[in-house]
Amino acid sequence: MIGAVDPRSSSVVVFELSASIAYLFSEAGADLAARVALAADCGIRKVEAFTISEPEVRQLAPALAQHGVELWTVVADPRTRLVDPQTHSGFRASFRRTAEHAATLGCRRIVVGSGPAVPYQKRAAQLATVTAAIAGIVDTATEFDMTVLIEAVNTRHDHPGVLFSMTDDAAAVVRGVGSPRVRLLYDLYHSITEGEDPAVVLPQVIDLVAHVQIADVPGRGEPGSGTLDWPQYLDLLRRTGYRGVLGVECHPTKAPTAAALAYIQRLCA
Amino acid sequence: MSAPAIVELSANIELLFREAGDDIADRVLAAADAGIAVVEIWQHSNKDLPRLQRALQRSGVRLQTLLIEGHTPLADRDAHGAFLEQVRRACQAAQTLGCPHVVTGSGVGLPFLRRPQQAAIVADALAAAAQIAGEYGIVILLENLNTRVDHPGTLFDRTADCVAAIRSVGSPNLALLYDVYHSLQMREEPRAELLDCIDLVRHIQIADLPERTEPG
């Protein structure tokens, strides 16, 4: 490999893509099974969901089996205020239900965020409380063979008020829990939107990263819709040593979704 | 090189002059003894205002700021009524004490509403608040608080957030409180920030990093 801007470098970067069916394939309507079918038509073999309800589990199970699509991630309730210790027992119970649903669907990864922060306590103390909450779900994750993916999301545009706004916050909790069951989800869109430089941040945390999500900046559209240099970022991921799946979690600016995904599919092939 | 401008210091007597005891009036007198002519307080509702007023008059110390209380999340439109009531109370207390400024932050952000929408709702609250402050001849100072160390969850955590809101309201009764400590904790470059907004700055607060102690 010659360098980050070598145009030839993109041709050697091979990543498998997963598609968020919470964001993508909305032309199929609200029915998640129909979205799975459209994803399969695009050659997508892995999809990601948001939080899933019992009816959605029943919708998804036959569609995933029929199309040979794997559910890569689901999300645990993102509104729980984990900085409040009084929420922790309820969180453990709701995480168990999410793990049961995920297991039913053959999904082995559950995304966990921090929820809202409180303004009257220092960050270090709040991170310690959230670390305790995450440590409290490790046994359940082990029982159901799940990996917990800790994710920071941006406060500058999409989620003002959350505690985990920078990659460092999520990484501190992953390190604090110290279990192989608890890993980092690095979202390139959130990281850049919060003002981080992935070339600086990724090498510092790559040993913790078990999943990466992507969208373009600004606007959170599909890769190619914004200003990011995708061959360069894919090259950065590869050079840093990431070998996992890339989850596309964006609001398509083109219809159908297949047209929006064509550019990143071509780059990753 | 021009000669350095002389800056007058004010002392927050909630944090400083604690050795004078819990009585805020005694702290005013202790500040005066130390040669401090301007002081700041946080809450007004927990203080004996006539006693504080007498201490200020006796010592000639001026009160520079007090807080609009309630920590109201201004991004929540349903909370605006309660906020404006707090604005009125703070302005009344400020008027009693001869204090020209009342201070507010934005309150916390709401994780499931985008920032531009929240900023617009906050600006509506501040516009209504500035109108009330105008009735009392008081200026509201908007302050951003750092989220990286002290106040996670706060909506306006960067100077630019406050600057945009103040410019959009465009009232002489709304100005900026620039806190060097908060700005540096957010890894801002004070020189660049101040160049962008010095026309809006009415008051500056300082503390040292990393532990928010006295300068030096």
Tab-separated table of C-alpha atoms in Angstrom:
chain	number	residue	atom	x	y	z
A	1	MET	CA	0.000	0.000	0.000
A	2	ILE	CA	1.447	3.340	-1.022
A	3	GLY	CA	-0.603	5.868	0.914
A	4	ALA	CA	-4.001	7.030	2.017
A	5	VAL	CA	-4.673	9.015	-1.135
A	6	ASP	CA	-3.399	6.469	-3.632
A	7	PRO	CA	-6.447	5.927	-5.884
A	8	ARG	CA	-5.449	2.316	-6.386
A	9	SER	CA	-5.656	1.571	-2.665
A	10	SER	CA	-9.447	1.487	-2.750
A	11	SER	CA	-9.433	-1.493	-5.054
A	12	VAL	CA	-7.823	-3.701	-2.403
A	13	VAL	CA	-10.189	-2.701	0.408
A	14	VAL	CA	-12.797	-5.408	0.792
A	15	PHE	CA	-15.435	-4.951	3.468
A	16	GLU	CA	-18.734	-6.730	3.837
A	17	LEU	CA	-21.634	-4.298	4.175
A	18	SER	CA	-24.613	-4.587	6.441
A	19	ALA	CA	-27.653	-2.351	6.022
A	20	SER	CA	-29.747	-0.722	8.711
A	21	ILE	CA	-33.354	-1.667	8.014
A	22	ALA	CA	-34.425	1.000	10.492
A	23	TYR	CA	-33.067	3.668	8.091
A	24	LEU	CA	-32.831	1.996	4.677
A	25	PHE	CA	-35.353	0.378	2.330
A	26	SER	CA	-38.170	2.558	3.635
A	27	GLU	CA	-39.715	2.286	0.126
A	28	ALA	CA	-40.908	-1.131	1.362
A	29	GLY	CA	-43.009	0.579	4.044
A	30	ALA	CA	-42.883	-0.037	7.777
A	31	ASP	CA	-42.869	-3.822	7.430
A	32	LEU	CA	-39.373	-4.971	8.404
A	33	ALA	CA	-39.841	-8.303	6.569
A	34	ALA	CA	-40.386	-6.426	3.287
A	35	ARG	CA	-37.250	-4.363	3.977
A	36	VAL	CA	-35.242	-7.560	4.486
A	37	ALA	CA	-36.486	-8.813	1.116
A	38	LEU	CA	-35.360	-5.599	-0.628
A	39	ALA	CA	-31.978	-5.773	1.115
A	40	ALA	CA	-31.526	-9.341	-0.129
A	41	ASP	CA	-32.376	-8.167	-3.659
A	42	CYS	CA	-29.445	-5.727	-3.376
A	43	GLY	CA	-27.054	-8.525	-2.461
A	44	ILE	CA	-26.991	-7.481	1.209
A	45	ARG	CA	-26.526	-10.521	3.494
A	46	LYS	CA	-26.528	-8.737	6.857
A	47	VAL	CA	-29.019	-6.235	8.249
A	48	GLU	CA	-29.242	-4.179	11.432
A	49	ALA	CA	-32.373	-3.253	13.360
A	50	PHE	CA	-33.133	-0.636	16.009
A	51	THR	CA	-34.968	-1.721	19.166
A	52	ILE	CA	-37.213	-4.700	18.382
A	53	SER	CA	-40.642	-5.467	19.764
A	54	GLU	CA	-42.257	-8.864	20.065
A	55	PRO	CA	-44.393	-8.359	16.896
A	56	GLU	CA	-41.270	-7.332	15.001
A	57	VAL	CA	-39.540	-10.529	16.099
A	58	ARG	CA	-42.442	-12.493	14.568
A	59	GLN	CA	-42.233	-10.395	11.365
A	60	LEU	CA	-38.502	-10.743	11.002
A	61	ALA	CA	-37.887	-14.400	11.830
A	62	PRO	CA	-39.414	-15.942	8.668
A	63	ALA	CA	-38.077	-13.157	6.394
A	64	LEU	CA	-34.495	-13.611	7.597
A	65	ALA	CA	-34.735	-17.389	7.084
A	66	GLN	CA	-36.410	-17.114	3.686
A	67	HIS	CA	-33.839	-14.687	2.261
A	68	GLY	CA	-30.784	-16.103	3.984
A	69	VAL	CA	-30.117	-12.730	5.634
A	70	GLU	CA	-28.417	-12.465	9.014
A	71	LEU	CA	-29.524	-9.949	11.657
A	72	TRP	CA	-26.209	-8.399	12.655
A	73	THR	CA	-27.235	-5.994	15.447
A	74	VAL	CA	-30.207	-4.844	17.493
A	75	VAL	CA	-30.341	-1.903	19.912
A	76	ALA	CA	-31.128	-1.996	23.631
A	77	ASP	CA	-33.468	0.717	24.893
A	78	PRO	CA	-31.437	3.916	24.241
A	79	ARG	CA	-33.517	6.131	26.513
A	80	THR	CA	-32.522	4.543	29.808
A	81	ARG	CA	-30.670	7.086	31.937
A	82	LEU	CA	-27.813	4.794	32.956
A	83	VAL	CA	-26.120	7.611	34.909
A	84	ASP	CA	-28.882	7.054	37.474
A	85	PRO	CA	-28.145	3.855	39.467
A	86	GLN	CA	-31.866	3.465	40.142
A	87	THR	CA	-32.394	2.579	36.481
A	88	HIS	CA	-29.913	-0.293	36.561
A	89	SER	CA	-32.178	-3.141	37.654
A	90	GLY	CA	-34.810	-2.133	35.084
A	91	PHE	CA	-32.066	-1.912	32.472
A	92	ARG	CA	-30.861	-5.425	33.298
A	93	ALA	CA	-34.420	-6.729	32.842
A	94	SER	CA	-34.976	-4.928	29.535
A	95	PHE	CA	-31.542	-6.008	28.279
A	96	ARG	CA	-32.494	-9.622	29.033
A	97	ARG	CA	-35.673	-9.266	26.937
A	98	THR	CA	-33.627	-7.748	24.107
A	99	ALA	CA	-31.158	-10.650	24.382
A	100	GLU	CA	-34.027	-13.151	24.218
A	101	HIS	CA	-35.437	-11.468	21.092
A	102	ALA	CA	-31.982	-11.261	19.526
A	103	ALA	CA	-31.293	-14.933	20.263
A	104	THR	CA	-34.620	-15.923	18.696
A	105	LEU	CA	-33.537	-14.121	15.531
A	106	GLY	CA	-30.003	-15.524	15.510
A	107	CYS	CA	-28.537	-12.087	16.233
A	108	ARG	CA	-25.445	-11.996	18.466
A	109	ARG	CA	-24.777	-8.287	18.935
A	110	ILE	CA	-26.663	-5.737	21.023
A	111	VAL	CA	-25.882	-2.029	20.752
A	112	VAL	CA	-25.950	-0.065	24.020
A	113	GLY	CA	-25.705	3.714	24.396
A	114	SER	CA	-25.416	5.816	27.530
A	115	GLY	CA	-28.743	7.605	27.463
A	116	PRO	CA	-28.970	11.214	28.642
A	117	ALA	CA	-26.367	12.786	30.915
A	118	VAL	CA	-27.095	14.916	33.976
A	119	PRO	CA	-25.558	18.400	34.172
A	120	TYR	CA	-24.841	18.465	37.909
A	121	GLN	CA	-22.283	15.658	38.156
A	122	LYS	CA	-18.819	15.430	36.645
A	123	ARG	CA	-18.310	13.270	33.592
A	124	ALA	CA	-15.860	10.939	35.322
A	125	ALA	CA	-18.429	10.069	37.995
A	126	GLN	CA	-21.171	9.538	35.413
A	127	LEU	CA	-18.943	7.285	33.316
A	128	ALA	CA	-18.197	5.213	36.427
A	129	THR	CA	-21.928	4.745	37.092
A	130	VAL	CA	-22.581	3.713	33.486
A	131	THR	CA	-19.616	1.318	33.640
A	132	ALA	CA	-21.293	-0.359	36.610
A	133	ALA	CA	-24.555	-0.631	34.646
A	134	ILE	CA	-22.781	-2.292	31.704
A	135	ALA	CA	-20.849	-4.633	33.993
A	136	GLY	CA	-24.264	-5.685	35.317
A	137	ILE	CA	-25.365	-7.103	31.943
A	138	VAL	CA	-22.211	-9.103	31.152
A	139	ASP	CA	-23.600	-12.299	32.725
A	140	THR	CA	-26.761	-12.068	30.626
A	141	ALA	CA	-24.725	-11.346	27.495
A	142	THR	CA	-22.638	-14.436	28.242
A	143	GLU	CA	-25.701	-16.582	28.897
A	144	PHE	CA	-27.173	-15.643	25.488
A	145	ASP	CA	-23.794	-15.542	23.714
A	146	MET	CA	-24.154	-11.848	22.865
A	147	THR	CA	-21.538	-9.164	22.369
A	148	VAL	CA	-22.485	-5.787	23.832
A	149	LEU	CA	-21.491	-2.970	21.461
A	150	ILE	CA	-20.999	0.360	23.223
A	151	GLU	CA	-21.678	3.323	20.943
A	152	ALA	CA	-21.052	7.052	21.216
A	153	VAL	CA	-23.371	9.312	19.207
A	154	ASN	CA	-22.904	12.942	18.266
A	155	THR	CA	-24.372	15.786	20.324
A	156	ARG	CA	-23.532	18.483	17.772
A	157	HIS	CA	-26.409	17.607	15.479
A	158	ASP	CA	-28.476	14.520	16.261
A	159	HIS	CA	-28.457	13.713	19.955
A	160	PRO	CA	-27.720	16.720	22.203
A	161	GLY	CA	-27.688	15.741	25.868
A	162	VAL	CA	-26.360	12.179	25.671
A	163	LEU	CA	-23.417	11.210	27.874
A	164	PHE	CA	-21.347	9.236	25.337
A	165	SER	CA	-20.644	11.941	22.792
A	166	MET	CA	-17.030	11.143	22.011
A	167	THR	CA	-15.326	7.864	21.185
A	168	ASP	CA	-13.203	8.271	24.330
A	169	ASP	CA	-16.317	8.097	26.523
A	170	ALA	CA	-17.428	4.757	25.079
A	171	ALA	CA	-13.859	3.415	25.043
A	172	ALA	CA	-13.394	4.321	28.723
A	173	VAL	CA	-16.469	2.273	29.626
A	174	VAL	CA	-15.386	-0.695	27.489
A	175	ARG	CA	-11.984	-0.651	29.165
A	176	GLY	CA	-13.555	-0.128	32.577
A	177	VAL	CA	-15.792	-3.207	32.237
A	178	GLY	CA	-12.851	-5.245	30.919
A	179	SER	CA	-14.863	-8.129	29.460
A	180	PRO	CA	-14.479	-9.594	25.951
A	181	ARG	CA	-18.289	-9.506	25.851
A	182	VAL	CA	-18.227	-5.689	25.825
A	183	ARG	CA	-16.724	-4.044	22.736
A	184	LEU	CA	-16.802	-0.722	20.921
A	185	LEU	CA	-19.051	0.275	18.023
A	186	TYR	CA	-17.226	3.024	16.137
A	187	ASP	CA	-19.593	5.141	14.050
A	188	LEU	CA	-17.638	7.234	11.564
A	189	TYR	CA	-20.536	9.659	11.000
A	190	HIS	CA	-21.020	10.379	14.703
A	191	SER	CA	-17.276	10.668	15.301
A	192	ILE	CA	-16.687	13.206	12.524
A	193	THR	CA	-19.870	15.138	13.319
A	194	GLU	CA	-18.650	15.533	16.908
A	195	GLY	CA	-15.415	17.024	15.573
A	196	GLU	CA	-13.125	14.002	15.903
A	197	ASP	CA	-10.436	13.070	13.406
A	198	PRO	CA	-10.829	9.335	12.681
A	199	ALA	CA	-7.157	9.119	11.698
A	200	VAL	CA	-6.293	10.101	15.283
A	201	VAL	CA	-9.087	8.344	17.167
A	202	LEU	CA	-9.320	4.979	15.397
A	203	PRO	CA	-5.744	3.828	16.071
A	204	GLN	CA	-6.261	4.606	19.779
A	205	VAL	CA	-9.290	2.323	20.094
A	206	ILE	CA	-8.998	-0.221	17.286
A	207	ASP	CA	-8.202	-3.027	19.750
A	208	LEU	CA	-11.686	-2.515	21.205
A	209	VAL	CA	-13.666	-2.076	17.973
A	210	ALA	CA	-16.004	-4.948	17.045
A	211	HIS	CA	-18.234	-3.088	14.595
A	212	VAL	CA	-18.142	0.053	12.456
A	213	GLN	CA	-21.069	2.045	11.125
A	214	ILE	CA	-20.923	4.643	8.370
A	215	ALA	CA	-22.850	7.514	6.780
A	216	ASP	CA	-21.703	10.622	4.952
A	217	VAL	CA	-21.130	14.064	6.483
A	218	PRO	CA	-22.920	16.427	6.457
A	219	GLY	CA	-26.501	15.217	6.287
A	220	ARG	CA	-26.091	11.554	7.262
A	221	GLY	CA	-26.896	10.489	3.704
A	222	GLU	CA	-25.432	7.435	1.951
A	223	PRO	CA	-21.662	7.361	1.351
A	224	GLY	CA	-21.079	9.610	-1.656
A	225	SER	CA	-23.874	12.067	-0.792
A	226	GLY	CA	-21.683	14.321	1.349
A	227	THR	CA	-18.094	15.521	1.472
A	228	LEU	CA	-16.197	12.547	2.943
A	229	ASP	CA	-13.450	10.959	0.848
A	230	TRP	CA	-14.651	7.353	1.027
A	231	PRO	CA	-11.703	5.641	-0.636
A	232	GLN	CA	-9.493	7.391	1.926
A	233	TYR	CA	-11.647	6.435	4.947
A	234	LEU	CA	-11.967	2.816	3.800
A	235	ASP	CA	-8.222	2.783	3.417
A	236	LEU	CA	-7.817	4.200	6.929
A	237	LEU	CA	-10.041	1.442	8.350
A	238	ARG	CA	-8.064	-1.204	6.534
A	239	ARG	CA	-4.641	0.208	7.457
A	240	THR	CA	-5.721	0.530	11.077
A	241	GLY	CA	-6.488	-3.172	11.018
A	242	TYR	CA	-10.264	-3.269	10.969
A	243	ARG	CA	-11.504	-6.464	9.318
A	244	GLY	CA	-15.142	-6.503	10.356
A	245	VAL	CA	-18.439	-5.530	8.784
A	246	LEU	CA	-19.355	-1.971	7.761
A	247	GLY	CA	-22.898	-1.093	8.758
A	248	VAL	CA	-24.553	1.503	6.551
A	249	GLU	CA	-26.805	3.575	8.820
A	250	CYS	CA	-27.936	6.581	6.816
A	251	HIS	CA	-30.921	8.434	5.405
A	252	PRO	CA	-30.714	7.754	1.654
A	253	THR	CA	-30.793	10.862	-0.514
A	254	LYS	CA	-31.669	8.772	-3.588
A	255	ALA	CA	-34.476	6.339	-4.302
A	256	PRO	CA	-34.598	3.451	-4.448
A	257	THR	CA	-32.202	2.471	-1.657
A	258	ALA	CA	-30.420	0.165	-4.111
A	259	ALA	CA	-29.319	3.251	-6.096
A	260	ALA	CA	-28.138	4.976	-2.923
A	261	LEU	CA	-26.020	1.952	-1.928
A	262	ALA	CA	-24.462	1.379	-5.347
A	263	TYR	CA	-21.419	3.635	-4.761
A	264	ILE	CA	-20.331	2.163	-1.419
A	265	GLN	CA	-21.061	-1.378	-2.649
A	266	ARG	CA	-18.778	-0.744	-5.608
A	267	LEU	CA	-16.025	0.674	-3.351
A	268	CYS	CA	-16.220	-2.244	-0.925
A	269	ALA	CA	-16.408	-5.020	-3.512
B	1	MET	CA	2.558	47.038	21.677
B	2	SER	CA	-0.123	48.884	23.563
B	3	ALA	CA	-0.080	48.963	27.319
B	4	PRO	CA	-2.090	46.145	28.899
B	5	ALA	CA	-5.657	47.178	29.587
B	6	ILE	CA	-6.579	47.208	33.240
B	7	VAL	CA	-9.282	44.692	33.991
B	8	GLU	CA	-11.392	44.916	37.095
B	9	LEU	CA	-11.836	41.634	38.947
B	10	SER	CA	-15.057	40.485	40.519
B	11	ALA	CA	-15.172	37.647	43.018
B	12	ASN	CA	-17.768	34.896	43.196
B	13	ILE	CA	-18.565	34.969	46.914
B	14	GLU	CA	-20.323	31.597	46.828
B	15	LEU	CA	-16.894	30.052	46.196
B	16	LEU	CA	-14.523	32.679	47.568
B	17	PHE	CA	-14.194	34.262	51.023
B	18	ARG	CA	-15.691	31.175	52.623
B	19	GLU	CA	-13.442	31.882	55.586
B	20	ALA	CA	-15.831	34.740	56.424
B	21	GLY	CA	-18.508	32.148	57.221
B	22	ASP	CA	-21.819	31.125	55.682
B	23	ASP	CA	-23.416	34.558	55.815
B	24	ILE	CA	-23.211	36.115	52.359
B	25	ALA	CA	-23.294	39.641	53.820
B	26	ASP	CA	-20.155	38.840	55.851
B	27	ARG	CA	-18.472	37.617	52.681
B	28	VAL	CA	-19.267	40.935	50.978
B	29	LEU	CA	-17.491	42.744	53.811
B	30	ALA	CA	-14.539	40.315	53.634
B	31	ALA	CA	-14.274	40.926	49.886
B	32	ALA	CA	-14.316	44.684	50.486
B	33	ASP	CA	-11.528	44.283	53.054
B	34	ALA	CA	-9.519	42.432	50.406
B	35	GLY	CA	-9.906	45.352	48.013
B	36	ILE	CA	-12.537	43.666	45.842
B	37	ALA	CA	-15.125	46.169	44.605
B	38	VAL	CA	-17.330	43.817	42.576
B	39	VAL	CA	-18.824	40.445	43.577
B	40	GLU	CA	-21.073	37.757	42.101
B	41	ILE	CA	-23.557	35.359	43.662
B	42	TRP	CA	-25.511	32.357	42.386
B	43	GLN	CA	-28.988	31.974	43.871
B	44	HIS	CA	-30.969	34.863	45.298
B	45	SER	CA	-33.903	32.859	46.688
B	46	ASN	CA	-31.806	31.327	49.492
B	47	LYS	CA	-30.491	34.675	50.743
B	48	ASP	CA	-31.614	37.445	53.063
B	49	LEU	CA	-31.805	40.115	50.362
B	50	PRO	CA	-32.333	43.175	52.619
B	51	ARG	CA	-29.298	42.149	54.695
B	52	LEU	CA	-27.222	41.592	51.541
B	53	GLN	CA	-28.423	44.930	50.189
B	54	ARG	CA	-27.285	46.693	53.386
B	55	ALA	CA	-23.871	45.027	53.240
B	56	LEU	CA	-23.432	46.125	49.634
B	57	GLN	CA	-24.435	49.683	50.495
B	58	ARG	CA	-22.250	49.868	53.602
B	59	SER	CA	-19.163	48.527	51.845
B	60	GLY	CA	-19.687	50.156	48.463
B	61	VAL	CA	-19.234	46.754	46.823
B	62	ARG	CA	-21.239	46.261	43.626
B	63	LEU	CA	-23.041	43.041	42.747
B	64	GLN	CA	-22.267	42.097	39.149
B	65	THR	CA	-24.310	38.935	38.510
B	66	LEU	CA	-26.856	36.562	39.989
B	67	LEU	CA	-28.465	33.497	38.437
B	68	ILE	CA	-31.832	32.909	36.893
B	69	GLU	CA	-32.747	29.860	38.974
B	70	GLY	CA	-34.349	26.549	38.052
B	71	HIS	CA	-31.862	25.007	35.578
B	72	THR	CA	-34.756	24.959	33.121
B	73	PRO	CA	-34.193	23.014	29.882
B	74	LEU	CA	-34.976	25.826	27.456
B	75	ALA	CA	-35.209	23.345	24.562
B	76	ASP	CA	-38.454	22.134	26.150
B	77	ARG	CA	-41.173	24.543	25.072
B	78	ASP	CA	-43.453	23.336	27.865
B	79	ALA	CA	-40.951	24.657	30.398
B	80	HIS	CA	-40.882	28.218	29.044
B	81	GLY	CA	-43.648	29.483	31.329
B	82	ALA	CA	-41.775	28.368	34.433
B	83	PHE	CA	-38.527	29.801	33.043
B	84	LEU	CA	-40.031	33.232	32.395
B	85	GLU	CA	-41.368	33.282	35.939
B	86	GLN	CA	-37.816	32.623	37.155
B	87	VAL	CA	-36.530	35.393	34.886
B	88	ARG	CA	-38.943	37.828	36.497
B	89	ARG	CA	-37.923	36.799	40.018
B	90	ALA	CA	-34.229	37.096	39.181
B	91	CYS	CA	-34.759	40.538	37.634
B	92	GLN	CA	-36.687	41.706	40.693
B	93	ALA	CA	-33.889	40.514	43.002
B	94	ALA	CA	-31.270	42.107	40.737
B	95	GLN	CA	-33.135	45.393	40.785
B	96	THR	CA	-33.332	45.304	44.577
B	97	LEU	CA	-29.601	44.673	44.837
B	98	GLY	CA	-28.528	47.109	42.118
B	99	CYS	CA	-27.172	44.213	40.047
B	100	PRO	CA	-27.106	44.910	36.285
B	101	HIS	CA	-26.972	41.294	35.050
B	102	VAL	CA	-28.749	37.979	35.510
B	103	VAL	CA	-27.147	34.794	34.182
B	104	THR	CA	-28.623	31.731	32.511
B	105	GLY	CA	-27.464	28.681	30.592
B	106	SER	CA	-29.481	26.684	28.077
B	107	GLY	CA	-30.233	23.741	30.348
B	108	VAL	CA	-29.868	20.168	29.134
B	109	GLY	CA	-30.283	18.962	25.573
B	110	LEU	CA	-33.003	16.523	24.543
B	111	PRO	CA	-31.357	13.443	22.987
B	112	PHE	CA	-34.057	12.790	20.399
B	113	LEU	CA	-34.482	16.228	18.846
B	114	ARG	CA	-31.886	17.684	16.492
B	115	ARG	CA	-29.764	20.585	17.632
B	116	PRO	CA	-30.994	23.181	15.107
B	117	GLN	CA	-34.592	22.638	16.249
B	118	GLN	CA	-33.599	22.808	19.907
B	119	ALA	CA	-31.548	25.960	19.324
B	120	ALA	CA	-34.558	27.652	17.736
B	121	ILE	CA	-36.759	26.773	20.726
B	122	VAL	CA	-34.097	28.095	23.138
B	123	ALA	CA	-33.909	31.341	21.133
B	124	ASP	CA	-37.680	31.781	21.534
B	125	ALA	CA	-37.327	31.462	25.324
B	126	LEU	CA	-34.444	33.935	25.384
B	127	ALA	CA	-36.325	36.468	23.260
B	128	ALA	CA	-39.237	36.425	25.704
B	129	ALA	CA	-36.826	36.581	28.639
B	130	ALA	CA	-34.963	39.567	27.161
B	131	GLN	CA	-38.242	41.413	26.858
B	132	ILE	CA	-38.935	40.866	30.563
B	133	ALA	CA	-35.370	41.907	31.465
B	134	GLY	CA	-35.915	45.103	29.449
B	135	GLU	CA	-38.813	46.042	31.739
B	136	TYR	CA	-36.369	46.013	34.662
B	137	GLY	CA	-33.400	47.548	32.850
B	138	ILE	CA	-31.449	44.312	33.364
B	139	VAL	CA	-29.249	42.473	30.855
B	140	ILE	CA	-29.461	38.666	30.667
B	141	LEU	CA	-26.071	37.011	30.230
B	142	LEU	CA	-26.146	33.695	28.362
B	143	GLU	CA	-23.392	31.292	29.375
B	144	ASN	CA	-22.210	28.041	27.824
B	145	LEU	CA	-21.032	25.352	30.263
B	146	ASN	CA	-18.481	22.691	29.434
B	147	THR	CA	-19.829	19.170	28.932
B	148	ARG	CA	-16.448	17.423	28.793
B	149	VAL	CA	-15.766	17.642	32.534
B	150	ASP	CA	-18.322	19.461	34.666
B	151	HIS	CA	-21.772	19.616	33.086
B	152	PRO	CA	-22.434	16.697	30.685
B	153	GLY	CA	-25.769	16.876	28.941
B	154	THR	CA	-25.888	20.667	28.699
B	155	LEU	CA	-27.200	21.829	25.316
B	156	PHE	CA	-25.094	24.988	24.828
B	157	ASP	CA	-21.580	23.782	25.570
B	158	ARG	CA	-19.680	25.852	23.029
B	159	THR	CA	-19.319	29.601	22.731
B	160	ALA	CA	-20.677	29.454	19.182
B	161	ASP	CA	-23.975	28.012	20.467
B	162	CYS	CA	-24.557	31.077	22.652
B	163	VAL	CA	-23.313	33.499	20.021
B	164	ALA	CA	-25.767	32.156	17.448
B	165	ALA	CA	-28.693	32.401	19.883
B	166	ILE	CA	-27.800	35.951	20.977
B	167	ARG	CA	-27.416	37.132	17.394
B	168	SER	CA	-30.720	35.577	16.385
B	169	VAL	CA	-32.575	37.244	19.290
B	170	GLY	CA	-30.875	40.589	18.605
B	171	SER	CA	-31.902	42.298	21.856
B	172	PRO	CA	-29.836	44.815	23.867
B	173	ASN	CA	-31.035	42.921	26.946
B	174	LEU	CA	-29.268	39.678	25.957
B	175	ALA	CA	-25.462	39.409	25.932
B	176	LEU	CA	-22.721	36.822	26.314
B	177	LEU	CA	-20.923	35.662	29.426
B	178	TYR	CA	-17.631	34.229	28.188
B	179	ASP	CA	-16.091	31.835	30.709
B	180	VAL	CA	-12.476	31.099	29.843
B	181	TYR	CA	-12.477	27.937	31.976
B	182	HIS	CA	-15.498	26.400	30.232
B	183	SER	CA	-14.181	27.423	26.825
B	184	LEU	CA	-10.786	25.799	27.413
B	185	GLN	CA	-12.362	22.623	28.794
B	186	MET	CA	-14.187	22.376	25.443
B	187	ARG	CA	-10.786	22.747	23.749
B	188	GLU	CA	-11.717	26.059	22.233
B	189	GLU	CA	-9.087	28.603	21.281
B	190	PRO	CA	-10.095	31.712	23.285
B	191	ARG	CA	-8.387	34.132	20.911
B	192	ALA	CA	-10.416	32.839	17.956
B	193	GLU	CA	-13.664	32.610	19.934
B	194	LEU	CA	-13.379	36.134	21.326
B	195	LEU	CA	-12.613	37.647	17.941
B	196	ASP	CA	-15.908	36.245	16.703
B	197	CYS	CA	-18.055	37.543	19.504
B	198	ILE	CA	-16.386	40.358	21.451
B	199	ASP	CA	-19.228	42.694	20.456
B	200	LEU	CA	-21.595	40.457	22.426
B	201	VAL	CA	-19.423	39.884	25.501
B	202	ARG	CA	-20.618	41.761	28.561
B	203	HIS	CA	-18.793	39.786	31.233
B	204	ILE	CA	-15.944	37.298	31.495
B	205	GLN	CA	-15.390	34.626	34.139
B	206	ILE	CA	-12.112	32.851	34.797
B	207	ALA	CA	-10.662	29.864	36.644
B	208	ASP	CA	-7.552	27.795	36.120
B	209	LEU	CA	-7.387	24.363	34.509
B	210	PRO	CA	-7.612	21.498	35.137
B	211	GLU	CA	-9.343	21.759	38.511
B	212	ARG	CA	-11.219	25.084	38.286
B	213	THR	CA	-9.029	26.609	40.977
B	214	GLU	CA	-7.719	30.175	41.237
B	215	PRO	CA	-5.568	31.462	38.359
B	216	GLY	CA	-2.044	30.296	39.045
